[in-house]
Amino acid sequence: LALLSAGLLVERTGRRRAELSLGERLRFETLLAEQAATFSRVSGTDVDREIERALRRNADFLAVDWSGLTEYSEDSQTARVTHWWMAEGMDPPPVALGFDEIPWSVTQLRQGETVRFTQIEGLPGSEAAVDRQTYRRLGVKSQVAIPLTVEGTVVGALAFSAVATERTWRDEFVQRLQLLGEVFANTLSRRRAEMEGERLRQDLAHVGRVATVGELTTSLAHELTQPLTAILANAQAARRILESDGPDLAELRAIVGDIVDDDKRASEVINRLRG
C-alpha cells in the first residue's frame, strides 16, 4: 500500500508538472501568436512602439531583467541597441557594443546560430574569453540571443538577459524565441523597405524641385533675353545717331521711349517669377 501510494504520488506530481509545463507553453505560444498578428498589420511610427511593448511582455514572461533588439552597423563593427526594456531598478544596457567586445557571440550569431548560456563560465574556453569579460562587466549572468536574418543576411539580434539571478533556457522556449526572432526580422525588413521607399520619394521630390528650378531658369532667361536684346539694339542706334552731325532728336525720343518700355517688360518678368 505504501509503495502504491508513493507511486501514485509520484505520478500525480509528474502529471501536475506536465500540466504546468503545458500550460506555460500554451501561454507563451499564445503570446507569440498575438505578437505575430500585431506586427503583421503595424507600420510606420507604430512599429517602434510595438517592438518595445513586445520586448517588455516577453521579458516579463521569461522573468529576465533586460531585453533588447540590436542592429548591426553598415561597416559591421558595432551592434547598436535600437530598442530595449529593463526591469525597474536596473541600469540601462549600453547603447552599442563593438564587435571586438563580444567577438565569439557575434561570430555565432552571424552564422545564424543562437547564443545562450546559463552561466558565463559555460561559454567555450579561450574562444569566448573576451565575451566573458564583457558580460561580467555588464553584469549579465545568463543570456539568450537570437539572430535576425533579412534576405539571407544577419542584420542584428534579439537578446534576453538575466542580471539579478541566473536563468535556465529550456529548448522549447528557445525554439519559440527563434520564431519570435523571425517575426522581428520580418518587421525590420518591412520597416527598412518603408524607409527606403520614403527615401526614394524624397529623392524624387528633390529631382522634381531641381527640374522646376531649371524650367524657371530657362523661362527667365528666355523672357529676359527679348527686352534686353531690344534695349541693347536701341542703345546702339541712339549712340550712332548722337555721333552723327545732325542728330534727329525725334528719333532719339522714340528710341529712349522704346528702351523705357523694354525695361518695364523686363521688370514685369522678374516680378512675376518672384511672385
mmCIF file of C-alpha atoms in Angstrom:
data_model
loop_
_atom_site.group_PDB
_atom_site.id
_atom_site.type_symbol
_atom_site.label_atom_id
_atom_site.label_comp_id
_atom_site.label_asym_id
_atom_site.label_seq_id
_atom_site.Cartn_x
_atom_site.Cartn_y
_atom_site.Cartn_z
ATOM 1 C CA LEU A 1 0.000 0.000 0.000
ATOM 2 C CA ALA A 2 2.870 2.328 0.833
ATOM 3 C CA LEU A 3 4.541 1.562 -2.495
ATOM 4 C CA LEU A 4 1.266 2.093 -4.321
ATOM 5 C CA SER A 5 0.689 5.392 -2.511
ATOM 6 C CA ALA A 6 4.229 6.533 -3.317
ATOM 7 C CA GLY A 7 3.797 5.569 -6.949
ATOM 8 C CA LEU A 8 0.516 7.444 -7.198
ATOM 9 C CA LEU A 9 2.100 10.472 -5.540
ATOM 10 C CA VAL A 10 4.998 10.433 -7.989
ATOM 11 C CA GLU A 11 2.605 10.010 -10.900
ATOM 12 C CA ARG A 12 0.439 12.856 -9.648
ATOM 13 C CA THR A 13 3.467 15.093 -9.180
ATOM 14 C CA GLY A 14 4.712 14.281 -12.675
ATOM 15 C CA ARG A 15 1.288 14.879 -14.161
ATOM 16 C CA ARG A 16 0.981 18.168 -12.293
ATOM 17 C CA ARG A 17 4.411 19.209 -13.512
ATOM 18 C CA ALA A 18 3.494 18.268 -17.075
ATOM 19 C CA GLU A 19 0.240 20.224 -16.818
ATOM 20 C CA LEU A 20 2.109 23.302 -15.564
ATOM 21 C CA SER A 21 4.677 22.971 -18.321
ATOM 22 C CA LEU A 22 1.980 22.527 -20.945
ATOM 23 C CA GLY A 23 0.037 25.496 -19.603
ATOM 24 C CA GLU A 24 3.170 27.650 -19.586
ATOM 25 C CA ARG A 25 3.993 26.606 -23.143
ATOM 26 C CA LEU A 26 0.439 27.362 -24.247
ATOM 27 C CA ARG A 27 0.560 30.851 -22.709
ATOM 28 C CA PHE A 28 3.880 31.540 -24.391
ATOM 29 C CA GLU A 29 2.620 30.315 -27.771
ATOM 30 C CA THR A 30 -0.486 32.478 -27.371
ATOM 31 C CA LEU A 31 1.731 35.464 -26.580
ATOM 32 C CA LEU A 32 3.868 34.847 -29.667
ATOM 33 C CA ALA A 33 0.800 34.387 -31.868
ATOM 34 C CA GLU A 34 -0.630 37.701 -30.655
ATOM 35 C CA GLN A 35 2.638 39.476 -31.360
ATOM 36 C CA ALA A 36 2.962 37.910 -34.816
ATOM 37 C CA ALA A 37 -0.570 39.091 -35.664
ATOM 38 C CA THR A 38 0.170 42.572 -34.327
ATOM 39 C CA PHE A 39 3.403 43.002 -36.275
ATOM 40 C CA SER A 40 1.755 41.791 -39.480
ATOM 41 C CA ARG A 41 -0.508 44.860 -39.535
ATOM 42 C CA VAL A 42 1.507 47.684 -37.932
ATOM 43 C CA SER A 43 3.623 50.120 -39.901
ATOM 44 C CA GLY A 44 5.282 53.498 -39.668
ATOM 45 C CA THR A 45 5.769 55.001 -36.222
ATOM 46 C CA ASP A 46 3.665 52.267 -34.603
ATOM 47 C CA VAL A 47 6.409 49.691 -35.276
ATOM 48 C CA ASP A 48 8.813 51.086 -32.659
ATOM 49 C CA ARG A 49 6.089 51.206 -30.000
ATOM 50 C CA GLU A 50 5.020 47.623 -30.680
ATOM 51 C CA ILE A 51 8.625 46.358 -30.630
ATOM 52 C CA GLU A 52 9.195 47.877 -27.185
ATOM 53 C CA ARG A 53 5.851 46.507 -25.972
ATOM 54 C CA ALA A 54 6.747 43.022 -27.236
ATOM 55 C CA LEU A 55 10.168 43.191 -25.562
ATOM 56 C CA ARG A 56 8.536 44.050 -22.244
ATOM 57 C CA ARG A 57 5.882 41.317 -22.457
ATOM 58 C CA ASN A 58 8.375 38.601 -23.406
ATOM 59 C CA ALA A 59 10.832 39.714 -20.749
ATOM 60 C CA ASP A 60 8.077 39.559 -18.127
ATOM 61 C CA PHE A 61 7.129 36.064 -19.238
ATOM 62 C CA LEU A 62 10.739 34.823 -19.272
ATOM 63 C CA ALA A 63 11.484 36.545 -15.935
ATOM 64 C CA VAL A 64 14.573 38.378 -17.206
ATOM 65 C CA ASP A 65 15.905 41.837 -16.416
ATOM 66 C CA TRP A 66 16.893 43.074 -19.868
ATOM 67 C CA SER A 67 15.514 42.566 -23.335
ATOM 68 C CA GLY A 68 16.839 44.314 -26.374
ATOM 69 C CA LEU A 69 16.883 44.496 -30.143
ATOM 70 C CA THR A 70 20.257 45.231 -31.731
ATOM 71 C CA GLU A 71 21.038 46.090 -35.325
ATOM 72 C CA TYR A 72 24.480 45.775 -36.883
ATOM 73 C CA SER A 73 26.114 48.846 -38.372
ATOM 74 C CA GLU A 74 26.756 49.024 -42.104
ATOM 75 C CA ASP A 75 30.517 48.783 -41.523
ATOM 76 C CA SER A 76 29.990 45.571 -39.481
ATOM 77 C CA GLN A 77 31.846 46.983 -36.497
ATOM 78 C CA THR A 78 29.108 47.795 -33.989
ATOM 79 C CA ALA A 79 25.967 46.205 -32.579
ATOM 80 C CA ARG A 80 23.668 49.159 -31.840
ATOM 81 C CA VAL A 81 20.787 48.718 -29.380
ATOM 82 C CA THR A 82 17.779 50.296 -31.104
ATOM 83 C CA HIS A 83 15.010 49.104 -28.742
ATOM 84 C CA TRP A 84 15.182 47.818 -25.189
ATOM 85 C CA TRP A 85 13.290 47.148 -21.975
ATOM 86 C CA MET A 86 14.734 46.846 -18.485
ATOM 87 C CA ALA A 87 13.282 45.867 -15.145
ATOM 88 C CA GLU A 88 12.739 48.531 -12.525
ATOM 89 C CA GLY A 89 15.894 49.394 -10.624
ATOM 90 C CA MET A 90 18.220 48.021 -13.305
ATOM 91 C CA ASP A 91 20.872 50.079 -15.042
ATOM 92 C CA PRO A 92 20.124 50.588 -18.747
ATOM 93 C CA PRO A 93 22.048 48.455 -21.250
ATOM 94 C CA PRO A 94 24.855 50.061 -23.265
ATOM 95 C CA VAL A 95 23.745 51.975 -26.340
ATOM 96 C CA ALA A 96 26.124 49.941 -28.506
ATOM 97 C CA LEU A 97 28.749 47.218 -28.290
ATOM 98 C CA GLY A 98 31.709 46.877 -30.581
ATOM 99 C CA PHE A 99 32.134 43.539 -32.333
ATOM 100 C CA ASP A 100 35.558 43.338 -30.688
ATOM 101 C CA GLU A 101 33.845 43.301 -27.248
ATOM 102 C CA ILE A 102 31.801 40.156 -27.967
ATOM 103 C CA PRO A 103 33.652 38.555 -30.908
ATOM 104 C CA TRP A 104 32.646 34.942 -30.256
ATOM 105 C CA SER A 105 28.954 35.795 -29.788
ATOM 106 C CA VAL A 106 28.873 37.934 -32.929
ATOM 107 C CA THR A 107 30.544 35.183 -34.952
ATOM 108 C CA GLN A 108 27.978 32.644 -33.801
ATOM 109 C CA LEU A 109 25.053 34.963 -34.472
ATOM 110 C CA ARG A 110 26.294 35.941 -37.926
ATOM 111 C CA GLN A 111 26.464 32.237 -38.739
ATOM 112 C CA GLY A 112 22.771 32.006 -37.843
ATOM 113 C CA GLU A 113 23.400 30.248 -34.502
ATOM 114 C CA THR A 114 21.505 31.068 -31.316
ATOM 115 C CA VAL A 115 23.780 32.085 -28.438
ATOM 116 C CA ARG A 116 22.628 31.033 -24.965
ATOM 117 C CA PHE A 117 24.289 30.440 -21.637
ATOM 118 C CA THR A 118 23.017 29.891 -18.122
ATOM 119 C CA GLN A 119 26.390 30.719 -16.569
ATOM 120 C CA ILE A 120 29.164 32.834 -18.040
ATOM 121 C CA GLU A 121 31.564 30.008 -17.228
ATOM 122 C CA GLY A 122 29.585 27.866 -19.658
ATOM 123 C CA LEU A 123 30.924 29.839 -22.637
ATOM 124 C CA PRO A 124 33.612 27.933 -24.571
ATOM 125 C CA GLY A 125 37.203 28.210 -23.288
ATOM 126 C CA SER A 126 39.605 30.699 -24.787
ATOM 127 C CA GLU A 127 37.322 31.332 -27.777
ATOM 128 C CA ALA A 128 34.888 33.346 -25.678
ATOM 129 C CA ALA A 129 37.381 34.843 -23.203
ATOM 130 C CA VAL A 130 36.725 38.411 -24.356
ATOM 131 C CA ASP A 131 32.968 37.802 -24.329
ATOM 132 C CA ARG A 132 33.108 36.592 -20.713
ATOM 133 C CA GLN A 133 34.926 39.758 -19.645
ATOM 134 C CA THR A 134 32.320 41.934 -21.375
ATOM 135 C CA TYR A 135 29.349 40.053 -19.894
ATOM 136 C CA ARG A 136 30.881 40.268 -16.409
ATOM 137 C CA ARG A 137 31.431 43.997 -16.879
ATOM 138 C CA LEU A 138 27.791 44.422 -17.882
ATOM 139 C CA GLY A 139 26.593 42.258 -15.009
ATOM 140 C CA VAL A 140 24.935 39.671 -17.268
ATOM 141 C CA LYS A 141 24.602 36.268 -15.620
ATOM 142 C CA SER A 142 22.533 34.438 -18.265
ATOM 143 C CA GLN A 143 21.512 35.307 -21.793
ATOM 144 C CA VAL A 144 19.852 34.023 -24.937
ATOM 145 C CA ALA A 145 20.386 35.874 -28.239
ATOM 146 C CA ILE A 146 18.516 35.064 -31.444
ATOM 147 C CA PRO A 147 19.964 36.124 -34.833
ATOM 148 C CA LEU A 148 17.715 38.290 -37.002
ATOM 149 C CA THR A 149 18.042 37.392 -40.670
ATOM 150 C CA VAL A 150 16.811 39.575 -43.527
ATOM 151 C CA GLU A 151 17.174 38.274 -47.095
ATOM 152 C CA GLY A 152 19.799 35.757 -46.034
ATOM 153 C CA THR A 153 21.909 38.256 -44.074
ATOM 154 C CA VAL A 154 22.059 38.540 -40.274
ATOM 155 C CA VAL A 155 21.282 42.195 -39.541
ATOM 156 C CA GLY A 156 21.068 42.064 -35.748
ATOM 157 C CA ALA A 157 19.937 40.058 -32.749
ATOM 158 C CA LEU A 158 17.094 39.718 -30.267
ATOM 159 C CA ALA A 159 18.525 39.230 -26.763
ATOM 160 C CA PHE A 160 17.100 38.465 -23.309
ATOM 161 C CA SER A 161 19.457 38.814 -20.348
ATOM 162 C CA ALA A 162 19.227 37.877 -16.676
ATOM 163 C CA VAL A 163 21.156 40.176 -14.365
ATOM 164 C CA ALA A 164 19.807 39.587 -10.873
ATOM 165 C CA THR A 165 19.898 35.772 -10.956
ATOM 166 C CA GLU A 166 20.899 33.030 -13.365
ATOM 167 C CA ARG A 167 18.282 31.775 -15.814
ATOM 168 C CA THR A 168 17.945 28.365 -17.455
ATOM 169 C CA TRP A 169 16.791 28.397 -21.080
ATOM 170 C CA ARG A 170 14.617 25.426 -21.960
ATOM 171 C CA ASP A 171 14.873 24.146 -25.522
ATOM 172 C CA GLU A 172 11.149 24.536 -26.137
ATOM 173 C CA PHE A 173 11.261 28.239 -25.238
ATOM 174 C CA VAL A 174 14.406 28.855 -27.262
ATOM 175 C CA GLN A 175 12.728 27.295 -30.297
ATOM 176 C CA ARG A 176 9.743 29.587 -29.902
ATOM 177 C CA LEU A 177 12.015 32.577 -29.363
ATOM 178 C CA GLN A 178 13.557 31.719 -32.707
ATOM 179 C CA LEU A 179 10.078 32.017 -34.222
ATOM 180 C CA LEU A 180 9.737 35.375 -32.486
ATOM 181 C CA GLY A 181 13.097 36.337 -33.996
ATOM 182 C CA GLU A 182 11.666 35.620 -37.453
ATOM 183 C CA VAL A 183 8.711 37.886 -36.685
ATOM 184 C CA PHE A 184 11.056 40.688 -35.593
ATOM 185 C CA ALA A 185 13.279 40.140 -38.651
ATOM 186 C CA ASN A 186 10.274 40.391 -40.975
ATOM 187 C CA THR A 187 9.215 43.559 -39.197
ATOM 188 C CA LEU A 188 12.681 45.077 -39.602
ATOM 189 C CA SER A 189 12.704 44.078 -43.265
ATOM 190 C CA ARG A 190 9.356 45.765 -43.831
ATOM 191 C CA ARG A 191 10.436 48.876 -41.954
ATOM 192 C CA ARG A 192 13.639 49.090 -43.980
ATOM 193 C CA ALA A 193 11.606 48.794 -47.163
ATOM 194 C CA GLU A 194 9.311 51.593 -45.946
ATOM 195 C CA MET A 195 12.321 53.780 -45.097
ATOM 196 C CA GLU A 196 13.874 53.066 -48.488
ATOM 197 C CA GLY A 197 10.565 53.929 -50.168
ATOM 198 C CA GLU A 198 10.392 57.183 -48.213
ATOM 199 C CA ARG A 199 13.982 57.998 -49.190
ATOM 200 C CA LEU A 200 13.166 57.356 -52.845
ATOM 201 C CA ARG A 201 10.095 59.583 -52.578
ATOM 202 C CA GLN A 202 12.236 62.343 -51.089
ATOM 203 C CA ASP A 203 14.817 61.899 -53.854
ATOM 204 C CA LEU A 204 12.087 62.101 -56.493
ATOM 205 C CA ALA A 205 10.676 65.215 -54.833
ATOM 206 C CA HIS A 206 14.162 66.741 -54.838
ATOM 207 C CA VAL A 207 14.615 65.874 -58.504
ATOM 208 C CA GLY A 208 11.228 67.464 -59.202
ATOM 209 C CA ARG A 209 12.250 70.651 -57.388
ATOM 210 C CA VAL A 210 15.545 70.780 -59.279
ATOM 211 C CA ALA A 211 13.668 70.297 -62.572
ATOM 212 C CA THR A 212 11.257 73.096 -61.638
ATOM 213 C CA VAL A 213 14.150 75.432 -60.838
ATOM 214 C CA GLY A 214 15.713 74.518 -64.177
ATOM 215 C CA GLU A 215 12.473 75.277 -66.009
ATOM 216 C CA LEU A 216 12.133 78.612 -64.191
ATOM 217 C CA THR A 217 15.720 79.487 -65.046
ATOM 218 C CA THR A 218 15.151 78.653 -68.708
ATOM 219 C CA SER A 219 11.916 80.632 -68.736
ATOM 220 C CA LEU A 220 13.599 83.609 -67.051
ATOM 221 C CA ALA A 221 16.491 83.566 -69.500
ATOM 222 C CA HIS A 222 14.128 83.340 -72.482
ATOM 223 C CA GLU A 223 11.755 86.086 -71.332
ATOM 224 C CA LEU A 224 14.540 88.484 -70.318
ATOM 225 C CA THR A 225 16.574 87.938 -73.466
ATOM 226 C CA GLN A 226 14.000 89.666 -75.686
ATOM 227 C CA PRO A 227 13.710 93.030 -73.837
ATOM 228 C CA LEU A 228 17.433 93.112 -73.052
ATOM 229 C CA THR A 229 18.277 92.500 -76.705
ATOM 230 C CA ALA A 230 15.873 95.258 -77.719
ATOM 231 C CA ILE A 231 17.379 97.642 -75.137
ATOM 232 C CA LEU A 232 20.877 96.921 -76.437
ATOM 233 C CA ALA A 233 19.837 97.428 -80.073
ATOM 234 C CA ASN A 234 18.086 100.735 -79.281
ATOM 235 C CA ALA A 235 21.032 101.983 -77.202
ATOM 236 C CA GLN A 236 23.458 101.227 -80.039
ATOM 237 C CA ALA A 237 21.149 103.006 -82.528
ATOM 238 C CA ALA A 238 20.929 106.043 -80.212
ATOM 239 C CA ARG A 239 24.713 106.191 -79.944
ATOM 240 C CA ARG A 240 25.087 106.165 -83.730
ATOM 241 C CA ILE A 241 22.547 108.984 -84.043
ATOM 242 C CA LEU A 242 24.346 111.047 -81.399
ATOM 243 C CA GLU A 243 27.670 110.566 -83.226
ATOM 244 C CA SER A 244 26.195 111.950 -86.477
ATOM 245 C CA ASP A 245 26.499 115.604 -87.466
ATOM 246 C CA GLY A 246 22.817 116.436 -87.141
ATOM 247 C CA PRO A 247 21.178 114.072 -84.620
ATOM 248 C CA ASP A 248 17.468 113.501 -85.117
ATOM 249 C CA LEU A 249 16.001 114.402 -81.732
ATOM 250 C CA ALA A 250 12.572 112.987 -82.555
ATOM 251 C CA GLU A 251 14.150 109.647 -83.433
ATOM 252 C CA LEU A 252 16.164 109.756 -80.203
ATOM 253 C CA ARG A 253 12.992 110.406 -78.197
ATOM 254 C CA ALA A 254 11.339 107.377 -79.837
ATOM 255 C CA ILE A 255 14.373 105.196 -79.118
ATOM 256 C CA VAL A 256 14.501 106.282 -75.462
ATOM 257 C CA GLY A 257 10.761 105.529 -75.200
ATOM 258 C CA ASP A 258 11.357 102.008 -76.579
ATOM 259 C CA ILE A 259 14.182 101.490 -74.052
ATOM 260 C CA VAL A 260 11.893 102.510 -71.179
ATOM 261 C CA ASP A 261 9.150 100.156 -72.406
ATOM 262 C CA ASP A 262 11.575 97.227 -72.754
ATOM 263 C CA ASP A 263 12.946 97.933 -69.287
ATOM 264 C CA LYS A 264 9.404 97.788 -67.875
ATOM 265 C CA ARG A 265 8.827 94.445 -69.662
ATOM 266 C CA ALA A 266 11.989 93.025 -68.056
ATOM 267 C CA SER A 267 10.877 94.257 -64.621
ATOM 268 C CA GLU A 268 7.457 92.646 -65.067
ATOM 269 C CA VAL A 269 9.089 89.307 -65.929
ATOM 270 C CA ILE A 270 11.275 89.422 -62.803
ATOM 271 C CA ASN A 271 8.380 90.438 -60.538
ATOM 272 C CA ARG A 272 6.118 87.702 -61.945
ATOM 273 C CA LEU A 273 8.709 84.979 -61.398
ATOM 274 C CA ARG A 274 9.497 86.318 -57.935
ATOM 275 C CA GLY A 275 5.782 86.124 -57.075
#
